[in-house]
Coordinates of C-alpha atoms in Angstrom, one line a residue:
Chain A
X1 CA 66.3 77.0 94.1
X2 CA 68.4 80.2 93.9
X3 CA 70.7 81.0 91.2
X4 CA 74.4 81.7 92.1
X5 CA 75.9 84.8 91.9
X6 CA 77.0 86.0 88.5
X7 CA 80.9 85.7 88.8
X8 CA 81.3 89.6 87.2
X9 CA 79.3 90.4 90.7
X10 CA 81.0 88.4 93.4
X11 CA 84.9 89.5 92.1
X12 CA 83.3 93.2 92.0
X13 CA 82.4 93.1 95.2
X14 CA 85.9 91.2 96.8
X15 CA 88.2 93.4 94.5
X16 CA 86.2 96.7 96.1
X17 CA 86.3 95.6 99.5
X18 CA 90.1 94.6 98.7
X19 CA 90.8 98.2 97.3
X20 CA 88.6 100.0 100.2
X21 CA 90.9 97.9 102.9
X22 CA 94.1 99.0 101.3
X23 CA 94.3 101.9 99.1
X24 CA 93.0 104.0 102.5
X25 CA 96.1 103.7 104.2
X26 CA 99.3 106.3 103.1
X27 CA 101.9 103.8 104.1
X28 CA 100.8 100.8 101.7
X29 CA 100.7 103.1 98.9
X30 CA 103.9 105.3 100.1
X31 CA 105.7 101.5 99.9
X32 CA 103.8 101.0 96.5
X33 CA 102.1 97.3 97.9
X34 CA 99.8 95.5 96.2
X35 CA 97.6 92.1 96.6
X36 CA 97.1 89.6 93.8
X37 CA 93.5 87.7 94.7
X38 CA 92.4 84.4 94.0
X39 CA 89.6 83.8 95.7
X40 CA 90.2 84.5 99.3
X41 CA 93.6 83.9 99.2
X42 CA 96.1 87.1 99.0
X43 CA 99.1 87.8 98.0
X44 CA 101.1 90.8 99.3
X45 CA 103.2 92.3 96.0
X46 CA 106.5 94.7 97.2
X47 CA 107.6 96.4 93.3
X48 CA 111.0 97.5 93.5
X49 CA 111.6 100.8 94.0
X50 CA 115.3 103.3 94.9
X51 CA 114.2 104.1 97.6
X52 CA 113.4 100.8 99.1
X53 CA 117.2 100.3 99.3
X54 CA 118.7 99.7 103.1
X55 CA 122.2 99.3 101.7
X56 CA 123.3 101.1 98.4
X57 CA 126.9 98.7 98.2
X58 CA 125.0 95.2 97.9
X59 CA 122.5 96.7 97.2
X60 CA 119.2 95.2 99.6
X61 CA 116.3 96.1 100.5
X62 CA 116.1 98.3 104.1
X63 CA 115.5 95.7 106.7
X64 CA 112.8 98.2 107.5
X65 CA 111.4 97.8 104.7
X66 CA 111.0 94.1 104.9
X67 CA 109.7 94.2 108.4
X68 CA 106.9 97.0 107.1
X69 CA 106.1 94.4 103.7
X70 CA 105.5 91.4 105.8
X71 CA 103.1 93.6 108.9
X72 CA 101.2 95.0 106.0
X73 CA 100.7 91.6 104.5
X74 CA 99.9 90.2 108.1
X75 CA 97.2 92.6 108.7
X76 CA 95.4 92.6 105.5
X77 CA 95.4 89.3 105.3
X78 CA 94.2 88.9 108.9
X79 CA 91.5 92.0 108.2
X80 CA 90.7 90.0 105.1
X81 CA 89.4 86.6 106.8
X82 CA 87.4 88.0 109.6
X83 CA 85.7 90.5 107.6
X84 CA 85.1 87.8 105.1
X85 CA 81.9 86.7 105.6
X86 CA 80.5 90.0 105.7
X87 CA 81.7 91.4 102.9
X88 CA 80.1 87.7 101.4
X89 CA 76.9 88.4 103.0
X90 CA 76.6 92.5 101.5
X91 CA 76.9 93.6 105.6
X92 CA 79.7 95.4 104.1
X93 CA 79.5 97.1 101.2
X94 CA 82.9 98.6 99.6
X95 CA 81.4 99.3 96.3
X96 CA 78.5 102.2 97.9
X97 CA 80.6 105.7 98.2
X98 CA 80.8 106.6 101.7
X99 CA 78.2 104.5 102.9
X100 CA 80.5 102.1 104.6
X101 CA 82.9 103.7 106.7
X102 CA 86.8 101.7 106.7
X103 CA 86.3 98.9 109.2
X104 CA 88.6 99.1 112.4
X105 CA 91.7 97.1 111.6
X106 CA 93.5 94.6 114.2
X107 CA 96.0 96.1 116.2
X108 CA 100.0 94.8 116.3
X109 CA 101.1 93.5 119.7
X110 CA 104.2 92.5 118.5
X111 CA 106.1 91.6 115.9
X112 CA 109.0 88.9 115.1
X113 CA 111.1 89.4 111.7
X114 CA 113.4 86.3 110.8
X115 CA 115.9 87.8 108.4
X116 CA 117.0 84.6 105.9
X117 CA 118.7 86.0 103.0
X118 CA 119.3 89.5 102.1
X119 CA 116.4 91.0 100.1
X120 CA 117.8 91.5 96.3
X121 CA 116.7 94.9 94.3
X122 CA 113.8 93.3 92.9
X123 CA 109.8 92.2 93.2
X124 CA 109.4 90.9 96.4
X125 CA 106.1 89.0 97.2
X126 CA 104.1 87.7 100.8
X127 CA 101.9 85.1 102.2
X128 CA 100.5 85.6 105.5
X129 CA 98.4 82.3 107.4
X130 CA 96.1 82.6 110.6
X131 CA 97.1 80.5 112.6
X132 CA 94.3 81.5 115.4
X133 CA 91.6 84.4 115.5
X134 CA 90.0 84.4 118.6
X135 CA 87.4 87.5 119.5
X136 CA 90.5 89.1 121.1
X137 CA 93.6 88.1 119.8
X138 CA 95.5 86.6 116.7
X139 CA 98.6 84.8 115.9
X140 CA 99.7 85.1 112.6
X141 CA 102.8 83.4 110.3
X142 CA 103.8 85.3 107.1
X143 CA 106.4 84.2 104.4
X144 CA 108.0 86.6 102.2
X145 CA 110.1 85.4 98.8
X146 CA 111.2 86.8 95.8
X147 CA 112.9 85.0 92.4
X148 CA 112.0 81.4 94.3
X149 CA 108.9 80.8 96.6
X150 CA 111.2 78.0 98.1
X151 CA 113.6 80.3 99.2
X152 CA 112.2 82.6 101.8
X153 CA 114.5 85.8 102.2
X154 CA 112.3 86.8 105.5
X155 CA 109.5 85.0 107.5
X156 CA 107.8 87.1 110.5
X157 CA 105.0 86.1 113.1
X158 CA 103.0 88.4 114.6
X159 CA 100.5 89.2 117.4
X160 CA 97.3 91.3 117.1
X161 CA 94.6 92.7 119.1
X162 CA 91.0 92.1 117.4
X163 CA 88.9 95.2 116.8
X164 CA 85.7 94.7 119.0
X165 CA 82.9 92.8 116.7
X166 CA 79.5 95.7 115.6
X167 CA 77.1 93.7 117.0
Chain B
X1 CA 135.3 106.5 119.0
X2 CA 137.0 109.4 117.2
X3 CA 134.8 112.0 116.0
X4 CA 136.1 111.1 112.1
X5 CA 134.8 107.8 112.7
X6 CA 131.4 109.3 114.4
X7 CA 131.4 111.3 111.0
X8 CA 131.4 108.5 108.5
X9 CA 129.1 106.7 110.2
X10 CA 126.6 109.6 110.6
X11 CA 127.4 109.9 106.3
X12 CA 126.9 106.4 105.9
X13 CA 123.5 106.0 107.3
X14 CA 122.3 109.4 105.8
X15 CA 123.5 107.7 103.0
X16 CA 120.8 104.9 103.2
X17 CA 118.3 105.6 100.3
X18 CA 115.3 104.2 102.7
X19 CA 116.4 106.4 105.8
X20 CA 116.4 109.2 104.0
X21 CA 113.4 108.8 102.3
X22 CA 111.8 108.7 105.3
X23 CA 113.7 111.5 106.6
X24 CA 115.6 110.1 109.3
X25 CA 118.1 112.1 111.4
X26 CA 120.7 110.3 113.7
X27 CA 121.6 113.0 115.8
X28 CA 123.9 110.6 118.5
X29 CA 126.2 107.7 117.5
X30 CA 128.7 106.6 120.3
X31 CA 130.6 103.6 121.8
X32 CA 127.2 101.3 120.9
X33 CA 124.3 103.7 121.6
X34 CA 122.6 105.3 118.9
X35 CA 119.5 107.8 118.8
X36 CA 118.0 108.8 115.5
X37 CA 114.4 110.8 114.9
X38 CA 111.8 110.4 112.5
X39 CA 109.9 113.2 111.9
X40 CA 106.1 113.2 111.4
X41 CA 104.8 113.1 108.0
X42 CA 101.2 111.9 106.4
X43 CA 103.3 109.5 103.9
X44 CA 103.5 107.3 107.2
X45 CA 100.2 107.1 108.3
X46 CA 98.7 104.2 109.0
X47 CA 95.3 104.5 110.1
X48 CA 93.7 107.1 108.1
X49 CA 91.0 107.9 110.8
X50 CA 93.3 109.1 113.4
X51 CA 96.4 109.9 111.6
X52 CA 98.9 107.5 113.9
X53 CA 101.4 106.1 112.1
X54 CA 101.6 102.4 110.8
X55 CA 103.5 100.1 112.7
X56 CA 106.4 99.3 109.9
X57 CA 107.6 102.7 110.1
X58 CA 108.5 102.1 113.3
X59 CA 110.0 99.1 112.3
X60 CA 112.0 100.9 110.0
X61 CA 113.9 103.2 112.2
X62 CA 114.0 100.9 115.1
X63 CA 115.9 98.5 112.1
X64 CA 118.2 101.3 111.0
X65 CA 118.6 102.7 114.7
X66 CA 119.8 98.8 115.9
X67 CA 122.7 98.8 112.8
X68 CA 123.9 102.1 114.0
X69 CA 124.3 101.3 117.4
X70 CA 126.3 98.1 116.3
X71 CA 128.3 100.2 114.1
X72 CA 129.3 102.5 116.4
X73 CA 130.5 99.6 119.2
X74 CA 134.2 99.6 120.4
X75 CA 134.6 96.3 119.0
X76 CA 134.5 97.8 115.5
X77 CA 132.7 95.3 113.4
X78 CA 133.2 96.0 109.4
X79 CA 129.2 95.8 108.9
X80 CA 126.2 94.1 109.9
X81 CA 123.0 92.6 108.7
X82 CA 120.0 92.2 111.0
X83 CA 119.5 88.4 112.0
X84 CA 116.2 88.9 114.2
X85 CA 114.1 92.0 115.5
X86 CA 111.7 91.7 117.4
X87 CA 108.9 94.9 118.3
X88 CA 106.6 94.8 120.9
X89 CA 104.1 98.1 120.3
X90 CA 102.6 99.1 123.5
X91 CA 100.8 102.4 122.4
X92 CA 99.8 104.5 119.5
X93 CA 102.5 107.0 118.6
X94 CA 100.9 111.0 119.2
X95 CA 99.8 111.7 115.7
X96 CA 101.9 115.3 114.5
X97 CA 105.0 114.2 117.1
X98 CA 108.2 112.8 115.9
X99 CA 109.7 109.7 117.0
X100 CA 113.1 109.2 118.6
X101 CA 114.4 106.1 119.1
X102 CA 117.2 105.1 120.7
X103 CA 119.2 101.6 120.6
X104 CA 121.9 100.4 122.6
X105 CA 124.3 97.4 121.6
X106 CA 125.0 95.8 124.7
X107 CA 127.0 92.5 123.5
X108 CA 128.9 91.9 120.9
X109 CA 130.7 87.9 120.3
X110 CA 133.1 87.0 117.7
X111 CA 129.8 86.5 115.2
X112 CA 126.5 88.2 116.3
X113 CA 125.8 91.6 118.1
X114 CA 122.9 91.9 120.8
X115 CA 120.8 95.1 120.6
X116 CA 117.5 96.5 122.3
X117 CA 116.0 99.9 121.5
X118 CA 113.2 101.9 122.7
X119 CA 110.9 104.2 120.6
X120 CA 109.4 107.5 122.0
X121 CA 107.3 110.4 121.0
X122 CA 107.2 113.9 123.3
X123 CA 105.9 111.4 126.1
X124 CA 109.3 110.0 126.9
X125 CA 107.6 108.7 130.3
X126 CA 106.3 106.3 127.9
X127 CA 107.5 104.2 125.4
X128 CA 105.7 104.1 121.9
X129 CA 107.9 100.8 121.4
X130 CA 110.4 98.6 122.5
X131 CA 112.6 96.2 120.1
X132 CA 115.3 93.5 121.0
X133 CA 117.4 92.3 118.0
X134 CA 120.1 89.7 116.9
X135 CA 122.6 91.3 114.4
X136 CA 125.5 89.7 112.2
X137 CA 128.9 90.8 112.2
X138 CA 131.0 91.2 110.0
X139 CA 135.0 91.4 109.5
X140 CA 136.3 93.9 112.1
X141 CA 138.0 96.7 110.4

């Protein structure tokens, strides 16, 4: 019977692939986002920052800003499930330099931001959900809160074009 | 609009700490049409392979673009807040061009403001993005 993974190597290899997928990209680390994992679920992290601010008198966060937090969180999260099982299987392999080149990502159709509250000059965090990946296209549903995760200050839903499957 | 009114509204969106961070110039703000560019820079890449940039930047000055262009309308609202945007993306932007959008609000009611933009890059044939948005408004000064 075979052994299970040692645990230090399976979060080794999901935190790589996690960093590979977003540290690549200028505009997640211009923006400063993170992602908390627990197992495969993610969770998008927005620190506060100045220069995040949309209007100095309140002051909020740019609307911009909000829309950019929850397409980011949408897109990992949606990269994240479909390249799942390979990064499970080893087919991908984060933690080898350069020998796996960035996946393609999904593509945004478009993109629908529900503005609930205005966003307060502070942490702001983001769930996304699939709610369909076919071989082509994807639907997905993200939730962004801040002090209360009952109290949504922006929800968004989002279309996205699949990058063709390698193989 | 007066031109001191064109001015303070031009100082109050350079004013934006976001905006300007991202370098953003609004270069036309009249009767409910704004137009403001956004320069090219790698800080807004978002696919590191062929240098287009990600789509939330574009989100970002189609957002700021839409307030303007309520701003600026004859009907004079006090401020705004975006209720909905919506962005359709129906092409990569030209990696090294800058984007120019430009939004016109073309409805305003006692309590929301209606307002659809278009993004461009040197290919002003065609559109980069389009964006449709709901927008609050406030006490009319």
């Amino acid at each position: 019977m075979k052994r299970p993974e040692p645990v230090q190597v399976v979060k080794q290899r999901r935190d790589a692939a996690l960093t590979g997928l977003v540290e690549g990209v200028p505009y997640i680390q211009y923006l400063g986002i993170t992602f908390d994992r627990r197992g495969d679920e993610l969770t998008g992290i927005l620190p506060f920052d100045d220069k995040l601010i949309g209007n100095p008198l309140l002051p909020a966060l740019h609307g911009g800003v909000t829309a950019a937090f929850l397409e980011v969180t949408a897109i990992i999260t949606l990269s994240w499930s479909y390249l799942w099982e390979d990064i499970e299987s080893g087919a991908l392999d984060f933690a080898l330099p350069d020998a796996t080149p960035l996946p393609r990502l999904p593509k945004t159709i478009d993109f629908t931001v529900d503005y609930l509250r205005s966003g307060l000059p502070r942490d702001a965090y983001a769930r996304a959900r699939v709610n369909r990946c076919g071989r082509r296209y994807a639907s997905v549903h993200v939730e962004g809160w801040q002090d209360n995760r009952d109290r949504l200050f922006a929800q968004a839903t989002g279309h996205f074009l699949m990058p063709p499957r390698r193989d | 609009m007066t031109s001191s009114k064109v001015q303070v509204a031009r100082q109050f969106i350079e004013a934006i700490p976001h905006s300007r961070d991202l370098g953003m110039q609004l270069t036309d703000l009249e009767d409910g049409i704004a137009t403001i560019l956004l320069p090219y820079d790698k800080k807004l890449i978002g696919d590191p392979d062929t240098g287009v940039i990600h789509g939330g930047a574009v989100s970002a000055v189609m957002d700021t673009c839409c307030g303007a262009a309520v701003m600026s309308h004859p009907s004079n609202p006090g401020g705004t807040a975006t209720i909905d945007l919506r962005i359709d993306y129906m092409r990569a932007a030209t990696p090294g061009q800058t984007i120019k959008t430009v939004a016109t609000c073309y409805h305003v009611t006692r309590n929301v403001a209606f307002v659809r933009a278009v993004a461009m890059d040197a290919d002003e044939e065609n559109p980069v993005a389009t964006a449709t948005g709901t927008f609050t408004v406030e006490g009319r000064r």
